[in-house]
CSV table of C-alpha atoms in Angstrom, one decimal:
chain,number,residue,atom,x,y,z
A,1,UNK,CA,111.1,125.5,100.6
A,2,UNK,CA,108.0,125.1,102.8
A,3,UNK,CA,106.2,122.2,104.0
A,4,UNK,CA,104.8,120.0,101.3
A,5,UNK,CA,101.6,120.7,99.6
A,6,UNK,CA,98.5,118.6,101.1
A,7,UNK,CA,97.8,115.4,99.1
A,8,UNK,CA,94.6,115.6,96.7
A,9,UNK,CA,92.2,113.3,94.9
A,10,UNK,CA,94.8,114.1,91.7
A,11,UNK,CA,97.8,113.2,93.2
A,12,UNK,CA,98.8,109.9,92.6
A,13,UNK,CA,99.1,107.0,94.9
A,14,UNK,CA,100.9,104.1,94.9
A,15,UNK,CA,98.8,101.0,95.8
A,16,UNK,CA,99.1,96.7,95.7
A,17,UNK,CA,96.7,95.3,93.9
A,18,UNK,CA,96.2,91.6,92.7
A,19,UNK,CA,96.8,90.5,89.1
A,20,UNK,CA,93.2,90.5,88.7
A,21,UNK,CA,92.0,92.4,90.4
A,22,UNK,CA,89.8,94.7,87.9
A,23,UNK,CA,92.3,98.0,88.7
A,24,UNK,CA,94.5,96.2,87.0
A,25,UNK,CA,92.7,95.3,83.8
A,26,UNK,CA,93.9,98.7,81.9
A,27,UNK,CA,97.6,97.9,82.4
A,28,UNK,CA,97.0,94.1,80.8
A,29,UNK,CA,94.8,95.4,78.1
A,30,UNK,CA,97.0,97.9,77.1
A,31,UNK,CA,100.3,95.7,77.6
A,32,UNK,CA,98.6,92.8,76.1
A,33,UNK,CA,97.6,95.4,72.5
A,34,UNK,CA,101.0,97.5,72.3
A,35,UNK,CA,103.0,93.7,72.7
A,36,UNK,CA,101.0,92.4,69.7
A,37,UNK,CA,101.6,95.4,68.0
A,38,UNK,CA,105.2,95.4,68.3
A,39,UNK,CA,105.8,91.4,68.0
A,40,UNK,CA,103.1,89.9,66.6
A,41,UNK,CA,101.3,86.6,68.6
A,42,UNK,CA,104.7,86.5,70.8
A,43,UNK,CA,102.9,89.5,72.4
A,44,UNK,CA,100.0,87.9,73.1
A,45,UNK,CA,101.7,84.2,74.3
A,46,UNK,CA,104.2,86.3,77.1
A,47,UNK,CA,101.2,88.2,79.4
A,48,UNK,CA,99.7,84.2,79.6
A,49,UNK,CA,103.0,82.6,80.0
A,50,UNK,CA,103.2,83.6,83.8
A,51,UNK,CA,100.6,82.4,86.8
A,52,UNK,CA,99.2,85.2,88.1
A,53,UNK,CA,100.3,83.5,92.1
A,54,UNK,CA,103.7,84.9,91.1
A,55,UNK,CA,102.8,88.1,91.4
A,56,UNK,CA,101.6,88.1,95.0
A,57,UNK,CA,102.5,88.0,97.9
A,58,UNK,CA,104.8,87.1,100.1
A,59,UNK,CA,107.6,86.1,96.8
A,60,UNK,CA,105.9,88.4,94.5
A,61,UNK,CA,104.1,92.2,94.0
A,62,UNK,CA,102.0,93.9,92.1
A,63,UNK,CA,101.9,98.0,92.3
A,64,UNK,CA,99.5,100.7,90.5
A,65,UNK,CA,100.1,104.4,90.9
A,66,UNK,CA,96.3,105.7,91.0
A,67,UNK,CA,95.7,109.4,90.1
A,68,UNK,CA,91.9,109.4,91.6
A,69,UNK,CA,90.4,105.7,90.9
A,70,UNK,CA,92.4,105.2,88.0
A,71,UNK,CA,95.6,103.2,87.2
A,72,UNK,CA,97.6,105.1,85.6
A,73,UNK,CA,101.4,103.0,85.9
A,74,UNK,CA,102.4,99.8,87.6
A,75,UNK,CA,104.7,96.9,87.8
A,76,UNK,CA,105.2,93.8,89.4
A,77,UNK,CA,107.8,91.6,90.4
A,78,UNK,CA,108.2,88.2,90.9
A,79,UNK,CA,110.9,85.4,92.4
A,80,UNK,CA,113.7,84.9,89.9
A,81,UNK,CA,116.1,82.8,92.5
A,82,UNK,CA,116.4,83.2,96.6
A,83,UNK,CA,117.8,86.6,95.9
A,84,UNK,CA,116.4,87.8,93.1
A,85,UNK,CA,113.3,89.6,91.8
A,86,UNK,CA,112.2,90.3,88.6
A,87,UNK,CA,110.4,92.7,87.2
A,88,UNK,CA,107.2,92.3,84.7
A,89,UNK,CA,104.2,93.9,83.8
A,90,UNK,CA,106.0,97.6,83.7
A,91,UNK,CA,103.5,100.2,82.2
A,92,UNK,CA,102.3,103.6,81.3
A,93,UNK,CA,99.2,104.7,80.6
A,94,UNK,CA,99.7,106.0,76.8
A,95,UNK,CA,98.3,109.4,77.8
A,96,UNK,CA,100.2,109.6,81.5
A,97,UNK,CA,103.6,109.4,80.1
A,98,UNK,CA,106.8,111.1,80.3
A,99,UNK,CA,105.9,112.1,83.9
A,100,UNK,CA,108.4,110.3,85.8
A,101,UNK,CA,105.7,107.3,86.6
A,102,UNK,CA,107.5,104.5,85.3
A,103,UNK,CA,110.7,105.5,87.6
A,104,UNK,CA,108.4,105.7,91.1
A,105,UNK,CA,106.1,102.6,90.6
A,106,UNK,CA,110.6,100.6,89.7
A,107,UNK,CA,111.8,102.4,93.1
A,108,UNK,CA,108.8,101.3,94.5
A,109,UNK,CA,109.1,98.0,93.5
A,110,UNK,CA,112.9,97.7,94.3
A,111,UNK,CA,111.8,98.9,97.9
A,112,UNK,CA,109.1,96.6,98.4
A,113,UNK,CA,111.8,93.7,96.9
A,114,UNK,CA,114.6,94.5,99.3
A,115,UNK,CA,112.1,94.2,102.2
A,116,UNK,CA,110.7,91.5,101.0
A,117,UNK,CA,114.5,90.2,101.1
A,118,UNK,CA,115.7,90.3,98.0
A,119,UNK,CA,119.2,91.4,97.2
A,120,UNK,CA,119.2,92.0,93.3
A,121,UNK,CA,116.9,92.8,90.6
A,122,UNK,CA,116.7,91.2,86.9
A,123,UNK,CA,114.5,91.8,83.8
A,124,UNK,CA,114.5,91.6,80.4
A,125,UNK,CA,112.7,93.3,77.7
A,126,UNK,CA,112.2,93.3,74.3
A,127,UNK,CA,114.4,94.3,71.6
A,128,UNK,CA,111.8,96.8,69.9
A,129,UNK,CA,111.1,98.7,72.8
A,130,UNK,CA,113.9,101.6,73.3
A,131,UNK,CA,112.1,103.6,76.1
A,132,UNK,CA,112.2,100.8,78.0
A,133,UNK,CA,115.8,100.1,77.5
A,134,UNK,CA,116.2,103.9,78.4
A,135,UNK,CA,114.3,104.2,81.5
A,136,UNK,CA,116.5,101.2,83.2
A,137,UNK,CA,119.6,102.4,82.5
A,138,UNK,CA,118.4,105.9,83.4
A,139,UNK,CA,117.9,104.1,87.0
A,140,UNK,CA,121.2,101.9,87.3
A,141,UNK,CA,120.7,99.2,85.9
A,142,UNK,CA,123.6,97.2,83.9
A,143,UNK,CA,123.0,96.0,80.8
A,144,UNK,CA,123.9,92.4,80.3
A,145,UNK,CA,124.5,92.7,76.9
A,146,UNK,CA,126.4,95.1,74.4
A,147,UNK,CA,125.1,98.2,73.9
A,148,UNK,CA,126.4,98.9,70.5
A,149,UNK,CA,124.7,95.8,69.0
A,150,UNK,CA,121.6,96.2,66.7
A,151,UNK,CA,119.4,95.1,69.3
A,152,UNK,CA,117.6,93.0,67.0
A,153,UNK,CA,120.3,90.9,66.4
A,154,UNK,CA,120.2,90.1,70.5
A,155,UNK,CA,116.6,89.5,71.2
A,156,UNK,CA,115.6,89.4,75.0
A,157,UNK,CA,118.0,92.2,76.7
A,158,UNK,CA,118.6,91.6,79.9
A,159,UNK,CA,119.4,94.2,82.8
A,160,UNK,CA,120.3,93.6,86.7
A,161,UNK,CA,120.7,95.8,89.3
A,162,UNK,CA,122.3,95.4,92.9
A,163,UNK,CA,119.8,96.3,96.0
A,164,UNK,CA,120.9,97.6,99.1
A,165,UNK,CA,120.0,95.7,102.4
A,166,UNK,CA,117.1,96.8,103.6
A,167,UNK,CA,118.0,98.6,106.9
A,168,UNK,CA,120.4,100.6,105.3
A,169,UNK,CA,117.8,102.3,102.6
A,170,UNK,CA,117.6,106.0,103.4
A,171,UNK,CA,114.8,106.9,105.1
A,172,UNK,CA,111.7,108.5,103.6
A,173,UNK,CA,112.3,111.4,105.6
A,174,UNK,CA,115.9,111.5,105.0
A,175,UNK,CA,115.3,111.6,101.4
A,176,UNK,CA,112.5,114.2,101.4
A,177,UNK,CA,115.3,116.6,103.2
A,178,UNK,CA,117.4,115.7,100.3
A,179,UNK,CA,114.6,116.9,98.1
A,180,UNK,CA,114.2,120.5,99.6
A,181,UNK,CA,112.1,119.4,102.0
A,182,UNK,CA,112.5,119.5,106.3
A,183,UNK,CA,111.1,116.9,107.6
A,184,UNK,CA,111.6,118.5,111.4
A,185,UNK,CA,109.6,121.4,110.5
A,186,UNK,CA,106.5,119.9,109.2
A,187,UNK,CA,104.5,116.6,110.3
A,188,UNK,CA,105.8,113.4,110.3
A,189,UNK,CA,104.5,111.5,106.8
A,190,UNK,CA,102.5,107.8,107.5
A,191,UNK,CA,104.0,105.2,105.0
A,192,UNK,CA,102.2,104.8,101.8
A,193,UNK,CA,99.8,101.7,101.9
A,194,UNK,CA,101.3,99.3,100.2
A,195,UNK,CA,104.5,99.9,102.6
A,196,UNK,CA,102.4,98.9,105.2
A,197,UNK,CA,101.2,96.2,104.3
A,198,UNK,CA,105.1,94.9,103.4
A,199,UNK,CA,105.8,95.0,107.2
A,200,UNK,CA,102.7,92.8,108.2
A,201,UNK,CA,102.7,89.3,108.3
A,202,UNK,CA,102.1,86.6,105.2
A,203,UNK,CA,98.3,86.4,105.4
A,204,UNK,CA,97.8,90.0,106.3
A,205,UNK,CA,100.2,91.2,103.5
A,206,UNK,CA,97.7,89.0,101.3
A,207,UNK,CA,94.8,90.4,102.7
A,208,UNK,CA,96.1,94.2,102.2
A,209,UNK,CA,96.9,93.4,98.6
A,210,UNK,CA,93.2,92.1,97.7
A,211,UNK,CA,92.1,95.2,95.7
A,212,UNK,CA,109.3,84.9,78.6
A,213,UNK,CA,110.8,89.0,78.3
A,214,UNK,CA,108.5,91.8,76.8
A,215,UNK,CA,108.3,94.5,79.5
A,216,UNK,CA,108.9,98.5,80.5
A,217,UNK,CA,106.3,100.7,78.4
A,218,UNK,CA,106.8,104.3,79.2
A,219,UNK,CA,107.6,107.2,76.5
């Protein structure tokens, strides 16, 4: 397989971005209406329940893939305890699913967690959403509860999922080889943005990012 194809103003890009930042205003408005419609004014009460601080840097992150200018997936994590992130804010545009997006911006995220030091991941999400259950054991999360239960008769599921330390993550160009892809005979790739930004200090990861349970919406 030859050299990858050159990026283009379609393909999409994974980028930080604050929790208000206005890029980000499709994910909450979207969240905030398919939440209602699945729970009622719980839906509403969850998107308010959590300061928007937790979601920046340097304990917490907020990541949009852009296709162009617009968002069309992203997720954030936040502290849970000194080793632990959790995830929030997981979403799919309606008309952008079923392309793998929610499964980059959650590697993404468990990437930018490990650097950020962070050993384990945790989330939970809502009974009445089954994609969402789907798409984290789909990428290895353990369920924390029993699979054969009528979810409704649970309520918040919970998942976890061990990282590995940070230097021994495979390398980007390590994993495009295991992709089909030779990294020795084609240029070397610069790291996305947001991966950039990870490696810089507190204020200059803040700088670079200027820009109770419901969570994972991705068909």
């Amino acid at each position: 397989m030859g050299p990858r194809r050159p990026t283009t103003a379609r393909t999409p890009v994974i980028r930080p971005a604050r929790i208000d930042d206005p890029l980000a205003r499709p994910l909450l408005d979207e969240l905030r209406r398919e939440y209602t419609e699945r729970y009622g004014p719980i839906g509403e009460s969850e998107l308010s329940a959590v300061p928007d601080h937790h979601f920046a840097p340097p304990h917490g992150l907020l990541l949009l893939l852009m296709e162009g200018e617009r968002p069309v997936a992203g997720g954030a994590f936040r502290r849970h305890d000194a080793n632990t992130a959790e995830v929030k804010r997981m979403w799919t545009a309606s008309d952008s699913r079923r392309r793998g997006h929610a499964r980059r911006v959650l590697a993404a995220l468990e990437r930018a967690a490990a650097d950020a030091g962070y050993t384990r991941m945790h989330l939970t999400t809502g009974p009445r959403q089954p994609e969402a259950r789907a798409l984290y054991l789909a990428a290895g999360y353990t369920a924390r509860f029993d699979l054969t239960a009528d979810p409704e008769t649970i309520g918040p599921l919970a998942f976890d999922k061990e990282l590995p330390p940070a230097p021994e993550r495979v390398p980007a160009r390590d994993r495009e080889r295991d992709h089909g892809w030779d990294p020795e005979r084609a240029p070397a790739q610069a790291p996305e943005p947001w991966e950039a930004a990870l490696t810089a200090d507190p204020a200059a990861r803040a700088d670079a990012c200027v820009v109770p349970w419901i969570g994972g919406l991705d068909r």
